[in-house]
mmCIF file of C-alpha atoms and ligand atoms in Angstrom:
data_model
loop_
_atom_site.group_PDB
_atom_site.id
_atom_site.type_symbol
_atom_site.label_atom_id
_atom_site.label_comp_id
_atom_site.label_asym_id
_atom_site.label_seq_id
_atom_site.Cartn_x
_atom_site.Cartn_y
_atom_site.Cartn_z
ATOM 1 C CA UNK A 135 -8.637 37.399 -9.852
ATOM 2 C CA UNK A 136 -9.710 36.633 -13.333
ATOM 3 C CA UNK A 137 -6.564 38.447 -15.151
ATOM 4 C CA UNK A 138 -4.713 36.077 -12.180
ATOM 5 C CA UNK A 139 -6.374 33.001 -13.439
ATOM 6 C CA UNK A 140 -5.317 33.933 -17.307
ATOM 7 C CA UNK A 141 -1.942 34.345 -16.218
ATOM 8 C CA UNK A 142 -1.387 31.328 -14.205
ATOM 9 C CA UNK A 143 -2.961 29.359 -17.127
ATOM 10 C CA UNK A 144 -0.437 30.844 -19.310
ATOM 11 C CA UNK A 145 2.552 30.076 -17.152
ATOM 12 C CA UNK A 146 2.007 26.659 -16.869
ATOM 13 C CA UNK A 147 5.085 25.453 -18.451
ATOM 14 C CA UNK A 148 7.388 28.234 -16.548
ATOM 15 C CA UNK A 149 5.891 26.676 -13.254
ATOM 16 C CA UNK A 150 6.670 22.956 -14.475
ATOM 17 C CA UNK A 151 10.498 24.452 -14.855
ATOM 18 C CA UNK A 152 10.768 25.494 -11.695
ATOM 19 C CA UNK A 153 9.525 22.274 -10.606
ATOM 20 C CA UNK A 154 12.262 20.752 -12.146
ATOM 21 C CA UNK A 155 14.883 23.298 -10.815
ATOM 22 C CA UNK A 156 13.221 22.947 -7.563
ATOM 23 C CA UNK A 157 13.739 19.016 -7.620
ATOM 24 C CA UNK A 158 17.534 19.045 -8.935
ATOM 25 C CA UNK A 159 18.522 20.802 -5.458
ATOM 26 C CA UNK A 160 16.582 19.045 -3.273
ATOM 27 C CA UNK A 161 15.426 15.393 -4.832
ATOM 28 C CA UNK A 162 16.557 12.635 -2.499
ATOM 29 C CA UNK A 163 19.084 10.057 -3.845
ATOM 30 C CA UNK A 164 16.850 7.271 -3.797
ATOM 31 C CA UNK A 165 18.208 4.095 -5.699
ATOM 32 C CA UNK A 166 16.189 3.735 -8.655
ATOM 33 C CA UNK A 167 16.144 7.551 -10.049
ATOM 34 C CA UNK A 168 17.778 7.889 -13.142
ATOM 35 C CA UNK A 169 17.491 4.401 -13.743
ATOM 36 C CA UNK A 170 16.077 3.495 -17.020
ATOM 37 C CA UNK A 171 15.458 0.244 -16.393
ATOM 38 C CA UNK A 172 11.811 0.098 -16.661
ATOM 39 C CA UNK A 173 11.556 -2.968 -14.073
ATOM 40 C CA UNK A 174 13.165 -0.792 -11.116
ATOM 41 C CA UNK A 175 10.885 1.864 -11.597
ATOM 42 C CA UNK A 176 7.772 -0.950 -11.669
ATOM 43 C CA UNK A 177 9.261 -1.822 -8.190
ATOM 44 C CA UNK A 178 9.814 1.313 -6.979
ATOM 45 C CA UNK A 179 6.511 2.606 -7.935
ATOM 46 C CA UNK A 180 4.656 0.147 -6.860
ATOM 47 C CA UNK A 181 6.483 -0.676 -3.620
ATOM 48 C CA UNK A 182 6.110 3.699 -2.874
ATOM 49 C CA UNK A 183 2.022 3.845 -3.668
ATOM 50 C CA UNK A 184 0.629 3.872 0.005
ATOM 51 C CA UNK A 185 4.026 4.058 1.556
ATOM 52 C CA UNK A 186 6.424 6.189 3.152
ATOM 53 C CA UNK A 187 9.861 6.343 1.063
ATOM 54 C CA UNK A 188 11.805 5.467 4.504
ATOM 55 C CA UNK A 189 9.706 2.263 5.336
ATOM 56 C CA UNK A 190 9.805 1.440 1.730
ATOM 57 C CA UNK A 191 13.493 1.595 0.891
ATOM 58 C CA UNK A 192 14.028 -1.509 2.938
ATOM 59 C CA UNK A 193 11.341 -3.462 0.981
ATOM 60 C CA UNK A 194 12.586 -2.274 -2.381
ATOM 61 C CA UNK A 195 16.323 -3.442 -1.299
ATOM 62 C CA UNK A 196 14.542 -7.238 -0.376
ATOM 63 C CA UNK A 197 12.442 -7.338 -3.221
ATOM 64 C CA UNK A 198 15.487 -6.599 -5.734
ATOM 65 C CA UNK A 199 17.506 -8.663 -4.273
ATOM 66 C CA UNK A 200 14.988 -11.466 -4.328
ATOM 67 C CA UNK A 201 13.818 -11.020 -7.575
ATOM 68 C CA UNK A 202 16.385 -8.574 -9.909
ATOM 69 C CA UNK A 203 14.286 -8.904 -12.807
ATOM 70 C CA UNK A 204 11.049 -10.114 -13.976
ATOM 71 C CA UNK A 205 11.698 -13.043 -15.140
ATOM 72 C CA UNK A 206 12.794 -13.533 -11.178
ATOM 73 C CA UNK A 207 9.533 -12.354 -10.544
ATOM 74 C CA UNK A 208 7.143 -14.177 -12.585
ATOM 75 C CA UNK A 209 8.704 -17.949 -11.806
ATOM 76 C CA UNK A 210 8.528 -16.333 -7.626
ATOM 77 C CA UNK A 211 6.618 -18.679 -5.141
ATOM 78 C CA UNK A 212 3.800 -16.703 -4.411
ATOM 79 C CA UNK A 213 4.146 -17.476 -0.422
ATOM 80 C CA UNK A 214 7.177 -16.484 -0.432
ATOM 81 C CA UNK A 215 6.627 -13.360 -2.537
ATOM 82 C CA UNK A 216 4.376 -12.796 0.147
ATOM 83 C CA UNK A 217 6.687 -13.195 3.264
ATOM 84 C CA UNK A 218 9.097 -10.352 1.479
ATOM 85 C CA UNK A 219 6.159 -8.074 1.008
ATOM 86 C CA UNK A 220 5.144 -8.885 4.652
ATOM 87 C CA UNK A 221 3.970 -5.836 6.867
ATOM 88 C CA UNK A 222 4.304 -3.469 3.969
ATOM 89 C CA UNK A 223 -0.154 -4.024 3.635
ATOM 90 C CA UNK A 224 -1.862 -3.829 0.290
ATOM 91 C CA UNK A 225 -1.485 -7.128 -0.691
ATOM 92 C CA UNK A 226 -3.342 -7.131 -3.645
ATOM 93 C CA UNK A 227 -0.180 -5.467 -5.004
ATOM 94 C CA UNK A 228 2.555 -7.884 -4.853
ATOM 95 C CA UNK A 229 -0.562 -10.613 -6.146
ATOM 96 C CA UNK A 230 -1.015 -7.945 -8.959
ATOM 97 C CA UNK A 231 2.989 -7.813 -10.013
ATOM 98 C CA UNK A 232 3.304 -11.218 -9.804
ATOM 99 C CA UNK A 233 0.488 -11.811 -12.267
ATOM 100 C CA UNK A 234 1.663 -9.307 -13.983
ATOM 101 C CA UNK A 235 5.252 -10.482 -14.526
ATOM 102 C CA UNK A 236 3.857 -13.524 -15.573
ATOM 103 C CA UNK A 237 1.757 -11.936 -18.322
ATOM 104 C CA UNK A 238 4.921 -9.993 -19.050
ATOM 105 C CA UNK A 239 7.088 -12.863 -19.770
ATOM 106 C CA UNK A 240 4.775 -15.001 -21.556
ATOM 107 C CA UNK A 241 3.210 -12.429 -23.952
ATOM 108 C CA UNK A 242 5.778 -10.033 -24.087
ATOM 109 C CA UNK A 243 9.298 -12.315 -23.847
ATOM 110 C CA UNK A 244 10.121 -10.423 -20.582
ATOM 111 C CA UNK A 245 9.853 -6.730 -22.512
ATOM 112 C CA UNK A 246 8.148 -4.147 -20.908
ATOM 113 C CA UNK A 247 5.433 -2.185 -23.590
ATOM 114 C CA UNK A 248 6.950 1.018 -24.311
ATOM 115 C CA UNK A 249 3.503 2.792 -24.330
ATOM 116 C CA UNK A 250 0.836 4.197 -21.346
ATOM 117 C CA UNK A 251 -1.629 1.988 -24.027
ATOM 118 C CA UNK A 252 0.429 -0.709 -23.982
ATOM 119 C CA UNK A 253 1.416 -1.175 -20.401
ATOM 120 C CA UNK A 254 -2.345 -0.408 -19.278
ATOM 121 C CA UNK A 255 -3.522 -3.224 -20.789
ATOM 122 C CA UNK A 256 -1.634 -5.375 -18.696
ATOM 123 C CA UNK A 257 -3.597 -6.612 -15.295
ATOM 124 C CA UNK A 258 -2.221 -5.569 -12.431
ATOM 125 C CA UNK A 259 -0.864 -2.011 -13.833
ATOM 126 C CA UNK A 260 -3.261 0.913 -13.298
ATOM 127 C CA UNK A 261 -2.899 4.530 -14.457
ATOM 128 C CA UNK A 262 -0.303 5.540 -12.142
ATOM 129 C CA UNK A 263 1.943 3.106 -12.824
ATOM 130 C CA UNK A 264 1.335 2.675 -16.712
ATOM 131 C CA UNK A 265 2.206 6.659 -16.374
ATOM 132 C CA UNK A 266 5.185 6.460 -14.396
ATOM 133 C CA UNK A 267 6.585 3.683 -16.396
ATOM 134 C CA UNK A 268 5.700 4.908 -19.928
ATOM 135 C CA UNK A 269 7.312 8.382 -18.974
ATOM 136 C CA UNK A 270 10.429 7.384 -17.113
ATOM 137 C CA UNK A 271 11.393 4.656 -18.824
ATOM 138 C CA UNK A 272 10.111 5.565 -22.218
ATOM 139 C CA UNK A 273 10.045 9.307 -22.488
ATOM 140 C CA UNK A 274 6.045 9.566 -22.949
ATOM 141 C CA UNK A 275 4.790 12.573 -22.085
ATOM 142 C CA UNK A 276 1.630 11.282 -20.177
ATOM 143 C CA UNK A 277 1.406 12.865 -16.584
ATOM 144 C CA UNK A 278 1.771 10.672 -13.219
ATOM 145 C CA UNK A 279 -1.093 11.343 -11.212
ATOM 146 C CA UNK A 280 -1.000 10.343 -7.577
ATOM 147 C CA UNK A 281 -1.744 11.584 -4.002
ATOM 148 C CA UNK A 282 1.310 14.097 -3.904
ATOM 149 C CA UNK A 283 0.353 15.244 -7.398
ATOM 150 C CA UNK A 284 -3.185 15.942 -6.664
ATOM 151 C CA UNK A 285 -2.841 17.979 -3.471
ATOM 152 C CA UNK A 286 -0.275 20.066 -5.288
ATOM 153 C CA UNK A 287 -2.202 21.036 -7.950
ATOM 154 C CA UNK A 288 -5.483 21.437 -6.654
ATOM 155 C CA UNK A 289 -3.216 24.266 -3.887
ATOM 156 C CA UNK A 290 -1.843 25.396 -7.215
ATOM 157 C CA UNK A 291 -4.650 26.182 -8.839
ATOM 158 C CA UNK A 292 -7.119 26.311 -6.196
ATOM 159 C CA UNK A 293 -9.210 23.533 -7.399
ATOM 160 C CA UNK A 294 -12.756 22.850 -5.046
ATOM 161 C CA UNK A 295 -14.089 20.105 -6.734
ATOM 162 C CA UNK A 296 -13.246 17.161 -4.839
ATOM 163 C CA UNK A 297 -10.133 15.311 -5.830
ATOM 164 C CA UNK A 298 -11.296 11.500 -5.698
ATOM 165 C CA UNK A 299 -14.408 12.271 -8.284
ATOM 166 C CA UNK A 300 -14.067 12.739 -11.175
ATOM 167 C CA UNK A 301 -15.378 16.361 -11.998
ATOM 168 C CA UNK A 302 -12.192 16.931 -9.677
ATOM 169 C CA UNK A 303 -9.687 14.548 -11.526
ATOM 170 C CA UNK A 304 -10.455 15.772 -14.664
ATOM 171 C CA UNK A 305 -9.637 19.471 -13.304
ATOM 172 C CA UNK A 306 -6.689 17.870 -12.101
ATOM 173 C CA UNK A 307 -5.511 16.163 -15.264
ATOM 174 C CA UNK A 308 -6.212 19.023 -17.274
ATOM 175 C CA UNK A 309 -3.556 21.324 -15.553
ATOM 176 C CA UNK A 310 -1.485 18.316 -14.893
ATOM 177 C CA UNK A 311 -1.373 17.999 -18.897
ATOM 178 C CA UNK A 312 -0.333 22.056 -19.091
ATOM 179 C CA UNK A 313 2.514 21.898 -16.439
ATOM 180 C CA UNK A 314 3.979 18.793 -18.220
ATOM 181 C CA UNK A 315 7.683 19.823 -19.393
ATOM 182 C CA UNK A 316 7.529 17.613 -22.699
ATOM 183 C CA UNK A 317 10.957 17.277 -23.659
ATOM 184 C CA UNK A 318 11.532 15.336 -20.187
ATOM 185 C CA UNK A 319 8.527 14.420 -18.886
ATOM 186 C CA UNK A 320 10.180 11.277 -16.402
ATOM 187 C CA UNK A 321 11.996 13.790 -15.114
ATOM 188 C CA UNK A 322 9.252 16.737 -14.162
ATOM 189 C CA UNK A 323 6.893 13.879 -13.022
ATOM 190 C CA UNK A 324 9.172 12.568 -10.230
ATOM 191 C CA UNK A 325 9.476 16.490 -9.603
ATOM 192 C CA UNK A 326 6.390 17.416 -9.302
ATOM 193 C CA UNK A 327 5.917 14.034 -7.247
ATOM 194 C CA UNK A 328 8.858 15.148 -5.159
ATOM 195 C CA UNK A 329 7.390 18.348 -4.102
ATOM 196 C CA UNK A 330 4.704 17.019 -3.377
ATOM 197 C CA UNK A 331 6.853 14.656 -0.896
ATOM 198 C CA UNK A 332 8.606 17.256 0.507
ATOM 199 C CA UNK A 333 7.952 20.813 0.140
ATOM 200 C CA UNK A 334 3.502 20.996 -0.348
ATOM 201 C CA UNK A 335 3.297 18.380 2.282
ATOM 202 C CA UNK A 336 -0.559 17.949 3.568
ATOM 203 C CA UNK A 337 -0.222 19.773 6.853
ATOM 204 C CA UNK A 338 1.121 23.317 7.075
ATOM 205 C CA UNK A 339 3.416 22.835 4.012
ATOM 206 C CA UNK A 340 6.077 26.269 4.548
ATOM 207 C CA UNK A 341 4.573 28.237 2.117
ATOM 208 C CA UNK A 342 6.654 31.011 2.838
ATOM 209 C CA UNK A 343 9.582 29.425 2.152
ATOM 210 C CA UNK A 344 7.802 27.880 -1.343
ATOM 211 C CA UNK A 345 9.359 29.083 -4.713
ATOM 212 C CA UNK A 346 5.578 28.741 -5.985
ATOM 213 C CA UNK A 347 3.716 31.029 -3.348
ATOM 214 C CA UNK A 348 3.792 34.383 -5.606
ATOM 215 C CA UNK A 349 0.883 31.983 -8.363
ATOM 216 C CA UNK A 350 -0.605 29.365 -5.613
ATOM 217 C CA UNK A 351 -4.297 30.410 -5.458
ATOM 218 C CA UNK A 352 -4.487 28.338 -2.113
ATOM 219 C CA UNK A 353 -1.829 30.291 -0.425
ATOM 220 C CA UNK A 354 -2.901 33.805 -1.890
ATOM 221 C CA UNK A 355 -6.444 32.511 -1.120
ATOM 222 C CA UNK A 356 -6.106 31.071 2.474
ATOM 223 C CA UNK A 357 -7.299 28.311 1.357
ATOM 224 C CA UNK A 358 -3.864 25.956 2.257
ATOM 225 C CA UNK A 359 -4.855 23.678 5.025
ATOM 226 C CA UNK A 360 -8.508 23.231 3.358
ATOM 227 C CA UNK A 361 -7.111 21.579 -0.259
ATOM 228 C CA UNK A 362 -7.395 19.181 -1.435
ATOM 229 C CA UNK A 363 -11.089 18.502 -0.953
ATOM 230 C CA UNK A 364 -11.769 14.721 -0.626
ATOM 231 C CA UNK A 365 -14.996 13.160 -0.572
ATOM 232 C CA UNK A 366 -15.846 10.284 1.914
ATOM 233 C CA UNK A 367 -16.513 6.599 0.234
ATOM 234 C CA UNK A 368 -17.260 3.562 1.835
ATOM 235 C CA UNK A 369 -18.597 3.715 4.789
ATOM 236 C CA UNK A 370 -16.261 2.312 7.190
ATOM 237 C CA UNK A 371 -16.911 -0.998 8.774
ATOM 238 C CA UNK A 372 -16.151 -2.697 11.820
ATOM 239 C CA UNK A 373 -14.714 -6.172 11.635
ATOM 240 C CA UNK A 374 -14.006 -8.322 14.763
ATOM 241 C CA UNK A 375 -12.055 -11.573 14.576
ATOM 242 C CA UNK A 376 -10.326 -13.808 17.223
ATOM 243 C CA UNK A 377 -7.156 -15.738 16.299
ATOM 244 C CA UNK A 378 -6.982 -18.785 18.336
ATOM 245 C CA UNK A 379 -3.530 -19.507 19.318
ATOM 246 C CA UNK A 380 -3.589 -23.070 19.521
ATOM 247 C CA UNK A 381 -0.734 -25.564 21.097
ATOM 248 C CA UNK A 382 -0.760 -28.963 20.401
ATOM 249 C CA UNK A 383 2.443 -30.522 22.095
ATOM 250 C CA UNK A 384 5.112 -28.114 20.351
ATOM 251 C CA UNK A 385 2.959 -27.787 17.005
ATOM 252 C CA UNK A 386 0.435 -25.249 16.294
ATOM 253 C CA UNK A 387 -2.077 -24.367 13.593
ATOM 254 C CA UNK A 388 -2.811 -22.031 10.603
ATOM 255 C CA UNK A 389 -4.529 -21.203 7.740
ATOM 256 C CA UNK A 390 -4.374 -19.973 4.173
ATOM 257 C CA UNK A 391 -6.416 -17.203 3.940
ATOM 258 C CA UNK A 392 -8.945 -17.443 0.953
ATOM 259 C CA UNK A 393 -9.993 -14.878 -2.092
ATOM 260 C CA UNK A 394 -12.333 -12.050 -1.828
ATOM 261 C CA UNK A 395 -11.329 -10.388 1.682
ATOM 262 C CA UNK A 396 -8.262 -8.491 3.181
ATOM 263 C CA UNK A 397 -5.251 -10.288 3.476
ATOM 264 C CA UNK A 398 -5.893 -12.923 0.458
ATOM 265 C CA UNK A 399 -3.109 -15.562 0.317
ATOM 266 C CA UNK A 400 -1.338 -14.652 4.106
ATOM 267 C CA UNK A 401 -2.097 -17.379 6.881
ATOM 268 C CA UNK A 402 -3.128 -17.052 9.927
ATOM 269 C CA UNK A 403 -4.250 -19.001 12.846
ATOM 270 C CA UNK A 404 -7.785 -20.428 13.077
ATOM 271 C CA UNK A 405 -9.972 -17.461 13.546
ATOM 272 C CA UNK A 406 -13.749 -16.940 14.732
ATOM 273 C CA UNK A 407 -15.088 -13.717 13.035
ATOM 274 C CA UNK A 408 -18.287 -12.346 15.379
ATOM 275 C CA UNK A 409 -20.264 -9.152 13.941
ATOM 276 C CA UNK A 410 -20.163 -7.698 17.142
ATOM 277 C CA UNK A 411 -18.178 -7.224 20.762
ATOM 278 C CA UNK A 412 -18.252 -10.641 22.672
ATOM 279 C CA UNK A 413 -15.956 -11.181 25.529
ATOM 280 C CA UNK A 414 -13.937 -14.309 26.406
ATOM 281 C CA UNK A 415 -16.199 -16.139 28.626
ATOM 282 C CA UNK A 416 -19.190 -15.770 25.894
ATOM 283 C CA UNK A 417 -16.613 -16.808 22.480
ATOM 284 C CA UNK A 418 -16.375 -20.536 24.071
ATOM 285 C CA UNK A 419 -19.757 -20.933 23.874
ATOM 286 C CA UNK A 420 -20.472 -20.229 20.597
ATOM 287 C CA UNK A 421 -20.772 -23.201 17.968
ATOM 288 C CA UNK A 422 -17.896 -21.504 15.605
ATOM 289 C CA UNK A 423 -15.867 -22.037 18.796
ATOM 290 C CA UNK A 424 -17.086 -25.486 19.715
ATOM 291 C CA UNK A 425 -16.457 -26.779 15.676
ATOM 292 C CA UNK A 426 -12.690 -26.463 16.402
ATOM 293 C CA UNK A 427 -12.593 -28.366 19.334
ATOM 294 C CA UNK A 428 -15.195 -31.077 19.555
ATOM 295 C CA UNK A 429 -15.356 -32.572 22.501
ATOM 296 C CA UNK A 430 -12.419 -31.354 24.276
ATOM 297 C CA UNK A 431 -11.834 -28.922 26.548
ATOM 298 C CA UNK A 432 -9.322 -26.854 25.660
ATOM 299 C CA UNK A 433 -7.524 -24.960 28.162
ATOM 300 C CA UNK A 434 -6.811 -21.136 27.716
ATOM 301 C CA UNK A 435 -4.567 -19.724 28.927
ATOM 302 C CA UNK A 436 -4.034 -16.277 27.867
ATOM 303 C CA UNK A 437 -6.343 -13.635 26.124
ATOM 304 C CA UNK A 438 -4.403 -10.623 24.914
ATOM 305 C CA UNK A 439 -5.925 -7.106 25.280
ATOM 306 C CA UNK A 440 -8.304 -5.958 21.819
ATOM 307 C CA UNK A 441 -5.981 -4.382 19.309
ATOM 308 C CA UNK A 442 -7.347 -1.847 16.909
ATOM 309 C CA UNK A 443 -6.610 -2.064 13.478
ATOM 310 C CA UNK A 444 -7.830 0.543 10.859
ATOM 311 C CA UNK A 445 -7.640 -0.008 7.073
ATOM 312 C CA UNK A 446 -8.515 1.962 4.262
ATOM 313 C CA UNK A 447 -12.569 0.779 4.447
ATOM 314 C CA UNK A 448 -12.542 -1.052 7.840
ATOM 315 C CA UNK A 449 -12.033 -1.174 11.198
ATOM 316 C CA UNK A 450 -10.128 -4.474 13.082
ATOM 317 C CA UNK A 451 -11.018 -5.150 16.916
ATOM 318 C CA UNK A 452 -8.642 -7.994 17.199
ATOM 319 C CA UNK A 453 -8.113 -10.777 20.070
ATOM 320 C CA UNK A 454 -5.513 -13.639 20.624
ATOM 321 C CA UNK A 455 -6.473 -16.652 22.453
ATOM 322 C CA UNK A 456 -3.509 -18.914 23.676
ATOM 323 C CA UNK A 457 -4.566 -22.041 23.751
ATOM 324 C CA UNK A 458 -3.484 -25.588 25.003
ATOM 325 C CA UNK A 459 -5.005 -28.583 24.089
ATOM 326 C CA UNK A 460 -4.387 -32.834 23.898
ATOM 327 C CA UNK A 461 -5.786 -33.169 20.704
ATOM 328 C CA UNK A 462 -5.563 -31.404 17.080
ATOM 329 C CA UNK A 463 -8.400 -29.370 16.095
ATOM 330 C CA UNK A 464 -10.321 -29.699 13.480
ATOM 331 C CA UNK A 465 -11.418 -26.845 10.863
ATOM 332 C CA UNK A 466 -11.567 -26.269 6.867
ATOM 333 C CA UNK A 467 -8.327 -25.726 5.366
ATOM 334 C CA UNK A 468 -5.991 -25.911 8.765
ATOM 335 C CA UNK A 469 -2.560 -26.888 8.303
ATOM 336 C CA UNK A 470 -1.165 -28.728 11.595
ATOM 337 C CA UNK A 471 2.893 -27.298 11.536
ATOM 338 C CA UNK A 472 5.362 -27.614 13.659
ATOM 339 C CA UNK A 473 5.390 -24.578 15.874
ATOM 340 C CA UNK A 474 8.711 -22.215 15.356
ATOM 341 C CA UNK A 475 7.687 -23.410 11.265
ATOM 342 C CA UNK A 476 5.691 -19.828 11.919
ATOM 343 C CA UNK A 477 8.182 -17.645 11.307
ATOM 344 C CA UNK A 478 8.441 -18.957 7.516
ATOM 345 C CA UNK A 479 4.721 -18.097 6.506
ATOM 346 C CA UNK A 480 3.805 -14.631 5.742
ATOM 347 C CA UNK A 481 1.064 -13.448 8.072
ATOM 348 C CA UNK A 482 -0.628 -10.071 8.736
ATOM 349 C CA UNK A 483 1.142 -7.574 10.378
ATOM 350 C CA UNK A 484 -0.926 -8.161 13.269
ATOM 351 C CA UNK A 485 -0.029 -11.541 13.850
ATOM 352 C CA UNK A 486 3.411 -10.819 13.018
ATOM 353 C CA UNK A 487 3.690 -8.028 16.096
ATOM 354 C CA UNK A 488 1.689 -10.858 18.188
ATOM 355 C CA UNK A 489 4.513 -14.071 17.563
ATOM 356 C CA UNK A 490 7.311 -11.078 18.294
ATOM 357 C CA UNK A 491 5.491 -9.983 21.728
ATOM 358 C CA UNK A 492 5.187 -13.888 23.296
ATOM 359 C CA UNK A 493 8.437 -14.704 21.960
ATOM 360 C CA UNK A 494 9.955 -11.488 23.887
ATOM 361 C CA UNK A 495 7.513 -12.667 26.294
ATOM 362 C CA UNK A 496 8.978 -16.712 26.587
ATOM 363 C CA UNK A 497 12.685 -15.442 26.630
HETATM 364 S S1 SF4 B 658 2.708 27.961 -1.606
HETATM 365 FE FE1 SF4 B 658 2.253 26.373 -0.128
HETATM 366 S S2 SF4 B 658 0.362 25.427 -0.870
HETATM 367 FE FE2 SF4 B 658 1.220 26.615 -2.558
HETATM 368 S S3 SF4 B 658 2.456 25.158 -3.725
HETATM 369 FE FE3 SF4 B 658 3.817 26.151 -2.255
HETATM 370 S S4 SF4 B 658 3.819 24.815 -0.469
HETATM 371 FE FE4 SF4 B 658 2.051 24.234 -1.736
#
């Protein structure tokens, strides 16, 4: 195994040709390849980190289209930056490139730094996209590190140290930095990227079919299905909120929601948060519930079945309550709007799939 190991080592740049080989047959046509327009690839990159290429395609056509440049961008209303980036999650993103755009314009005249240096100091782009941008657009051999690039070379080189800490990452940069093809590093990057999408997939990639499988260790090894090792975090929580769908007349209620949680910036309706299960009949008697309505009694008239919602550190049990009363309700920060004015907010996903189901549900 050891003279294996030497050779491997010393074949790194061989394997990072075949990448590229590998990627010239089968690379999708996705719009923004061999661009060099170092905005496009900002949007694509950013729009693709968390996201399937499929589901992101569509948001990448809106967003352009929206905003073709960053100038666009940076003068964008953020609400309405947020209604285009609506259901796509990670929201911290598009609040990220928008302050980033800004920064971009003002400091920079609009100019993208040519340099991983340069374009990390920049809030709002991290290593992965400083990488992808600084070799793509600029030729800089610095290697893109991401999800797809991690579980292939950790198979690769049968690396057990878990990818998410960093004993792991810096294994993982170290051979990333060896397979790196130099003279064209934009190009091996998405192709290394692009396996990773397509052919070393994370469950039973065909590794008999794989142009790789002579040098993986994982495959030689039987060690496929069990790489790459990931550590568990956070400890996962368990939120519980209930949106109160409130009618007043043909005008409703919502919300901005504030910094520091999920979903900062999206509305929503009034919501009680509990820290555990509480049914229905208990909610109304609670004093969160009671502060929104006073003295009236409102009337509801609907409670929708709890709808599960998991996130990267948390767990949603979610309720809608549809609600009728005679007077407006009263609560920090509501916004009393007419009620199909809705559609023109950007809400959570959640909420989104909610409005759909009654309106299917009223015609
Ligand atoms: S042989 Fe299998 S595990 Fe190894 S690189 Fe190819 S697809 Fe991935």
């Amino acid at each position: 195994m050891c003279d294996f190991f030497w050779i491997l080592e010393n074949i790194c740049e061989m394997i990072g040709q075949k990448l590229i080989a590998w990627y010239e047959i089968n690379k999708r046509n996705l719009p923004w390849r061999d661009t060099g327009y170092p905005y496009l690839i900002w949007v694509s990159e950013v729009i693709l980190q968390q996201t399937r290429v499929v589901q992101g395609l569509d948001y990448y056509h809106r967003f352009i289209d929206a905003y073709p440049d960053i100038f666009s961008l940076a003068r964008a209303d953020i609400d309405e930056l947020l209604k285009i980036w609506q259901g796509l999650g990670y929201y911290s993103r598009a609040r990220n490139m928008h302050a980033a755009a800004k920064h971009i314009v003002d400091v920079y005249d609009g100019k993208f730094p040519a340099t991983y240096n340069g374009l990390i100091t920049i809030k709002g782009i991290g290593d992965y996209t400083a990488s992808a941008i600084a070799s793509i657009a600029f030729g800089q051999a610095v290697p893109v590190i991401d999800g797809n690039v991690n579980r292939v070379i950790a198979r690769l080189y049968g690396v057990q140290q878990p990818v998410n800490k960093p004993a792991g990452q810096k294994k993982i940069r170290i051979y990333a930095e060896k397979l790196m093809v130099r003279d064209i590093p934009g190009i091996y990057n998405q192709a290394i990227m692009e396996f990773g999408a397509l052919q070393c997939i994370p469950q039973n990639p065909n590794c008999n079919g794989c142009i790789l499988n002579r040098v993986c260790v994982a495959y030689r090894g039987g060690l496929v299905n069990m790489l790459p090792i990931k550590e568990k975090t956070a400890k996962i929580v368990t939120r519980y909120f209930h949106y109160l769908h409130v009618r007043f007349g043909n005008r409703t209620f919502i919300r901005r929601r504030a910094d520091g949680d999920i979903w900062t910036g999206l509305y929503e309706f009034p919501m009680i948060e509990t820290s555990g299960e509480i049914g229905p009949d208990d909610l109304t008697r609670i004093p969160a519930w009671q502060s929104y309505f006073d003295e009236q009694t409102p009337l509801v008239e609907a409670v929708s079945g709890e709808i599960t919602r998991r996130l990267t550190h948390r767990i949603l049990k979610i309720r809608f309550y549809e609600i009728v009363v005679d007077k407006p309700v009263s609560g920090q920060n509501l916004i009393e709007i007419p009620a199909t004015d809705i559609c023109r907010y950007a809400v959570p996903k959640v909420i989104d799939n909610y409005l759909k189901h009654i309106e299917t549900q009223d015609t």
